[in-house]
CSV table of C-alpha atoms in Angstrom, one decimal:
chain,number,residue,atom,x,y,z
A,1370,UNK,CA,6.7,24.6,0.8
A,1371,UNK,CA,7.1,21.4,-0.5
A,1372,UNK,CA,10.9,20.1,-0.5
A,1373,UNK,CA,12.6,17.3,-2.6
A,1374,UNK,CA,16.2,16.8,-2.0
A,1375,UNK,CA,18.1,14.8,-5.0
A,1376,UNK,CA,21.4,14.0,-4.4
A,1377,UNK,CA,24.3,14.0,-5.7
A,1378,UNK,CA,23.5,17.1,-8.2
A,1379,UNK,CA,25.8,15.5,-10.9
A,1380,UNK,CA,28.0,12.7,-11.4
A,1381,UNK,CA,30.1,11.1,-14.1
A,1382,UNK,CA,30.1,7.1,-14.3
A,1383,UNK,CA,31.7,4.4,-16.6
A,1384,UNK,CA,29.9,2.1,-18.5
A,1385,UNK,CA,29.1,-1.0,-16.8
A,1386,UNK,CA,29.4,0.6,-13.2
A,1387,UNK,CA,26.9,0.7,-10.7
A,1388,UNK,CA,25.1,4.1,-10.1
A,1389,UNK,CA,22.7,5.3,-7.2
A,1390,UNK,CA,20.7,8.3,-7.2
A,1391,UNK,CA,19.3,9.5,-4.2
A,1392,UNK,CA,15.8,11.5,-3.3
A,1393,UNK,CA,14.5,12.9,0.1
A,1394,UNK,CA,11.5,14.6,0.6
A,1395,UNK,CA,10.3,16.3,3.5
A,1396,UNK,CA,6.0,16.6,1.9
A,1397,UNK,CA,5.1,13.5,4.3
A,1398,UNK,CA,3.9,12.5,0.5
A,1399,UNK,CA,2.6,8.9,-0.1
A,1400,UNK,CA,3.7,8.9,-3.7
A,1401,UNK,CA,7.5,9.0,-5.4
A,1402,UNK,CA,8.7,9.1,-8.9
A,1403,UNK,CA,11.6,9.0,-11.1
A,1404,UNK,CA,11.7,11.0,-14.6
A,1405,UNK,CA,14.2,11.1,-17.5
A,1406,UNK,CA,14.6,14.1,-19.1
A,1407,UNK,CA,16.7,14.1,-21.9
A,1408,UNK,CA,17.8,16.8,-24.0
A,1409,UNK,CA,14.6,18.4,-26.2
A,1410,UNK,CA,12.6,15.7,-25.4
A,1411,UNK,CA,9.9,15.6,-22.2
A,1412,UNK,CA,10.1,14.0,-18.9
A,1413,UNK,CA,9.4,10.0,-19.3
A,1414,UNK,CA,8.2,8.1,-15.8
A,1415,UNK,CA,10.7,5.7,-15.0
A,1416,UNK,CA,9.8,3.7,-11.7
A,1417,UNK,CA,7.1,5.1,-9.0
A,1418,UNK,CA,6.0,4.2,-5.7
A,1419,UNK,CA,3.3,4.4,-3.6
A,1420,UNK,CA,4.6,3.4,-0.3
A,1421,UNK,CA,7.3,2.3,1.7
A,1422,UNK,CA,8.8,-1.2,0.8
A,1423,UNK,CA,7.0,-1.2,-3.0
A,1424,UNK,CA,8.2,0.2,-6.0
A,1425,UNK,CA,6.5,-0.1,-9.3
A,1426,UNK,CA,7.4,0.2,-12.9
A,1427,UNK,CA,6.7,2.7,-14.9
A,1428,UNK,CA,7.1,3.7,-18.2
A,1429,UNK,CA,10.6,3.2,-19.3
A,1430,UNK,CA,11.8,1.0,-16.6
A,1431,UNK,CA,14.3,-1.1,-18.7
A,1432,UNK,CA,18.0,-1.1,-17.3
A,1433,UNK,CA,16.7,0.9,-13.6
A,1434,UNK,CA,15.9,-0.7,-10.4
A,1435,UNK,CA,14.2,1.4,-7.4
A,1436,UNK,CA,14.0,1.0,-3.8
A,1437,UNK,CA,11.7,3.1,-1.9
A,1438,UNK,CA,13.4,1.9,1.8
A,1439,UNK,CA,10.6,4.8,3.9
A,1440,UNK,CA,8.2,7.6,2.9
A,1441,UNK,CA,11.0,10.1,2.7
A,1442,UNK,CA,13.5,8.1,0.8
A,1443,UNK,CA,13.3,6.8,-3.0
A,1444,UNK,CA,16.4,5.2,-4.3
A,1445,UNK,CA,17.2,5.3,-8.4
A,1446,UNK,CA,19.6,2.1,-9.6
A,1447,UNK,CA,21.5,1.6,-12.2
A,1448,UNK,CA,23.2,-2.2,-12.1
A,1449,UNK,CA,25.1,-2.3,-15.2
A,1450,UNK,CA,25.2,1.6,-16.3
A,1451,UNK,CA,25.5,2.1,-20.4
A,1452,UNK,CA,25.9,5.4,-22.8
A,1453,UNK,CA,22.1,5.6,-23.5
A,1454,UNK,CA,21.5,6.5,-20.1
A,1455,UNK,CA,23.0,10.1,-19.9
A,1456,UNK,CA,20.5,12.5,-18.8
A,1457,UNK,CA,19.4,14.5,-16.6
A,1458,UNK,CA,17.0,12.2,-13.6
A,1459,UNK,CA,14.8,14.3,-11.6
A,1460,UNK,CA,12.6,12.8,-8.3
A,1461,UNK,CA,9.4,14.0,-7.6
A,1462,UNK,CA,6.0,13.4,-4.7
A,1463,UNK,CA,2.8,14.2,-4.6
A,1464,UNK,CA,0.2,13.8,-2.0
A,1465,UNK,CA,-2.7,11.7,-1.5
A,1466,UNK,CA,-5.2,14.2,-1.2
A,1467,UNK,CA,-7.4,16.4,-4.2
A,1468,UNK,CA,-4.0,17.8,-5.3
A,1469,UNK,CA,-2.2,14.3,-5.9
A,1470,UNK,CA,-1.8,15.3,-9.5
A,1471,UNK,CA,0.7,18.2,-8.5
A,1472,UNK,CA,3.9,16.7,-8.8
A,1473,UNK,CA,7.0,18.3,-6.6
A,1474,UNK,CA,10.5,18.5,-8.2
A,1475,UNK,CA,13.4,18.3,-7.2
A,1476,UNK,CA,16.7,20.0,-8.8
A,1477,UNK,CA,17.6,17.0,-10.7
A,1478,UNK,CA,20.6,14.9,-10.9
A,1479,UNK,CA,23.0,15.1,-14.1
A,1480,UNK,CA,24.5,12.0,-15.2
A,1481,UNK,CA,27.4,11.5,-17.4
A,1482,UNK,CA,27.6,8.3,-18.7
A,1483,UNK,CA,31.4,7.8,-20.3
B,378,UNK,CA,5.1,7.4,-30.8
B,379,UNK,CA,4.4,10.9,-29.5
B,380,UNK,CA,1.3,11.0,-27.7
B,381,UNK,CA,1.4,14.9,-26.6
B,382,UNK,CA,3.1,17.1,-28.9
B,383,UNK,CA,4.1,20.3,-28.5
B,384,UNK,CA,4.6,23.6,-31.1
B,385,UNK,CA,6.6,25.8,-31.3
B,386,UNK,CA,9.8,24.2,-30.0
B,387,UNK,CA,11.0,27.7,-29.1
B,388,UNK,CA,9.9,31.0,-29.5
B,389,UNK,CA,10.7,34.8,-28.6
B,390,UNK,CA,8.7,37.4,-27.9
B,391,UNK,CA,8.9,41.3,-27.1
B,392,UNK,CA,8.4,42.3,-22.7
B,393,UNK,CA,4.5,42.7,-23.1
B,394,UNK,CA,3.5,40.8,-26.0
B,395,UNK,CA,1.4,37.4,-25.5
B,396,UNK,CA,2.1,34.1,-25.7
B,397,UNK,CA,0.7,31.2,-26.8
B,398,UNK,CA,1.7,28.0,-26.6
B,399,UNK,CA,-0.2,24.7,-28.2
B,400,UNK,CA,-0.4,21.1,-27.5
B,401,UNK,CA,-2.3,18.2,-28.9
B,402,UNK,CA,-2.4,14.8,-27.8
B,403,UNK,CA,-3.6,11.3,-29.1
B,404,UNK,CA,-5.0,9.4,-26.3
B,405,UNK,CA,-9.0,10.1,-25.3
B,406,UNK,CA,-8.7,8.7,-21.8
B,407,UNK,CA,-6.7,11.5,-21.1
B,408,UNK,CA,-8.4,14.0,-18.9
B,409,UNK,CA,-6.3,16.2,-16.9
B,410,UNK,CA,-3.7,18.6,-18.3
B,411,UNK,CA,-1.1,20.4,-16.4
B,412,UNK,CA,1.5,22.7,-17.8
B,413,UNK,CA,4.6,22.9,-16.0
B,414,UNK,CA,7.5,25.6,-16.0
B,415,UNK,CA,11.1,24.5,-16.1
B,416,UNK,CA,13.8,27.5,-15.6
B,417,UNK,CA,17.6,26.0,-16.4
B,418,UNK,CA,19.0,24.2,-13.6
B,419,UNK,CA,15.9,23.5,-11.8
B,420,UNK,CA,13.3,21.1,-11.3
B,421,UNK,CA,9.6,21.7,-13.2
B,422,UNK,CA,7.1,23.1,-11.4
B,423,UNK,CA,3.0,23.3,-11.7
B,424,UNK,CA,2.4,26.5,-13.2
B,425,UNK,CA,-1.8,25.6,-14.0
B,426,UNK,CA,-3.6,22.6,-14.9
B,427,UNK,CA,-7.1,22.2,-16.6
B,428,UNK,CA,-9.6,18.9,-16.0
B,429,UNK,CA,-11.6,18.1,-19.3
B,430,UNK,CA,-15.0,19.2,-17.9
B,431,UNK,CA,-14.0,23.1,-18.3
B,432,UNK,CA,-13.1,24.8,-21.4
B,433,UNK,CA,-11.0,27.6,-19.7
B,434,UNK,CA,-9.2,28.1,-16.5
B,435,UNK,CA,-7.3,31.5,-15.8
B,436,UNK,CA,-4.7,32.1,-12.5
B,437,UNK,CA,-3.4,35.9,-13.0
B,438,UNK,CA,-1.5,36.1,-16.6
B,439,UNK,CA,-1.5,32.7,-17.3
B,440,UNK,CA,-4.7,31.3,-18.8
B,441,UNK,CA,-5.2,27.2,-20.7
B,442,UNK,CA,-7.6,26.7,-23.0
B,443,UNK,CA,-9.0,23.2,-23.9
B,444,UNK,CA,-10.5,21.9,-26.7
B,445,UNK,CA,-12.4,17.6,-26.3
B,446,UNK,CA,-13.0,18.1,-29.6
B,447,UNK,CA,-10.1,18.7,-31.0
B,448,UNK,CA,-8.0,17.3,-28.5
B,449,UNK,CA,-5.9,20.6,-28.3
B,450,UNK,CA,-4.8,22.4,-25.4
B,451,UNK,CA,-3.2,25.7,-25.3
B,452,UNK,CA,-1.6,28.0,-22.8
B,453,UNK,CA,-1.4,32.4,-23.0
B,454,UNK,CA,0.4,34.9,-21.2
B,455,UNK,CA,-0.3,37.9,-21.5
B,456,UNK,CA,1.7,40.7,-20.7
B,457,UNK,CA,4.7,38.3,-20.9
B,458,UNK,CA,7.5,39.5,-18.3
B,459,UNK,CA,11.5,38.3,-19.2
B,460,UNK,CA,11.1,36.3,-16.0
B,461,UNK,CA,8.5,34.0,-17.6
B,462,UNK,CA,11.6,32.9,-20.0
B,463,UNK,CA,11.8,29.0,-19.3
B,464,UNK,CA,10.8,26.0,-20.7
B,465,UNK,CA,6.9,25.2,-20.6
B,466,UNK,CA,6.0,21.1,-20.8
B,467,UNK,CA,2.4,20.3,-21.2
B,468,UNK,CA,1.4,16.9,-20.3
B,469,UNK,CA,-1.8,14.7,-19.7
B,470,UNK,CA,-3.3,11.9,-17.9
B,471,UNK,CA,-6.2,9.6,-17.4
B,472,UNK,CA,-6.7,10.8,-13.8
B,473,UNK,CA,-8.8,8.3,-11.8
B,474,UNK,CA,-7.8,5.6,-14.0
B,475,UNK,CA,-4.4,6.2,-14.5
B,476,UNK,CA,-1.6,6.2,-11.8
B,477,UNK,CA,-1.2,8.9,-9.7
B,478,UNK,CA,1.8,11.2,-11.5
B,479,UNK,CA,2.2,9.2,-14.1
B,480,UNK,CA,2.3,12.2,-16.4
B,481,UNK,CA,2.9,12.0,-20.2
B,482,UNK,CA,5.2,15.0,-21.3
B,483,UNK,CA,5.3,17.1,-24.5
B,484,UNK,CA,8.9,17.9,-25.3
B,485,UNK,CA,8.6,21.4,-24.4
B,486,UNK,CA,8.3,24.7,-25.7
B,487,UNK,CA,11.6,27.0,-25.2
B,488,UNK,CA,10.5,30.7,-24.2
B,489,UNK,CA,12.1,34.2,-24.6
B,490,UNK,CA,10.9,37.4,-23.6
B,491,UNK,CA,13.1,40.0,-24.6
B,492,UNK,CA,12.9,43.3,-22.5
């Protein structure tokens, strides 16, 4: 069964302080992402990565930095954190393989911005 | 601009009955199109998924329907079960071309089976 660890589950930060959200997985997957979901509105791709040591943009990558240090570990920054980013940030692998397109979640991370 | 849009926004229906759930999207290099199920408090997970090339794929209750044509997806359950209530997200990509996972989400459908 495929296992993403986010970490912490929630957290409250102040505007213009520095936030870290943390992922772990245990898939051996190649491939890492970061979604926002916000409130009645879909999951939008953040940053991605594809291996170790590179990180990519993604969709909406404006005000996040990434750091993808190993396979297992994918790092969500936030330098100068701001109202707009409250939401709930989830990580997520997938494989290589025929079944790359199956993303794996994990729980999600809350994040109060105040 | 919403590329994948999603109706209803939320619906309820009776232990038994079936549901179906529609998407349409914008974007013709768009090829592959999973449906994910979100319950509160958790991550979203694959539930099924449907390539362009097939009109129909079915895994137990669940069955997606897809139309090139109209660029319309859809998803039924039949025999819908109060543990199906959750969140459903549709979403598509341009698999081959596109980067792997990088998904574009409807905004989700909110379900409800009543027993």
């Amino acid at each position: 069964e495929a296992a993403v660890t986010q970490s912490p589950r929630s957290k409250v930060a102040v505007t213009g302080g520095k936030v870290t959200l943390s992922c772990h997985q245990t898939n051996n997957h190649d491939y890492m992402y970061w979604y926002r979901q916000d409130t009645g509105h879909g999951l939008r791709l953040i940053h991605y990565s594809y291996v170790a040591d590179s990180t990519e943009k993604g969709d909406i990558p404006d005000g996040y930095k990434a750091s993808r240090p190993s396979q297992e570990n994918f790092s969500l920054i936030l330098e100068l954190a701001s109202l707009s980013q409250t939401a709930v940030y989830f990580c997520a692998s997938s494989g290589r393989d025929s079944s790359a397109e199956t993303l794996y979640f994990g729980s999600g991370t809350r994040l109060t911005v105040l | 601009q919403q590329q994948v849009r999603q109706s209803p926004q939320s619906l309820t229906v009776w232990e038994g009955g079936t549901t179906v759930l529609t998407c349409s999207y914008e974007d013709s290099t768009f090829n592959y199109f999973p449906w994910y199920q979100q319950f509160p408090g958790e991550g979203p997970a694959l539930l099924i998924s449907i390539l362009s090339v097939s009109d129909k794929k079915e895994d137990g209750r669940f069955t997606t329907f897809f139309n090139k044509r109209e660029k319309k997806l859809s998803l039924h359950i039949i025999d819908s079960q109060p543990g199906d209530s959750a969140t459903y997200f549709c979403a598509a990509s341009a698999w081959g071309t596109q980067v792997v996972g990088q998904l574009t989400f409807g905004r989700g459908t909110r379900l409800q089976v009543y027993a």
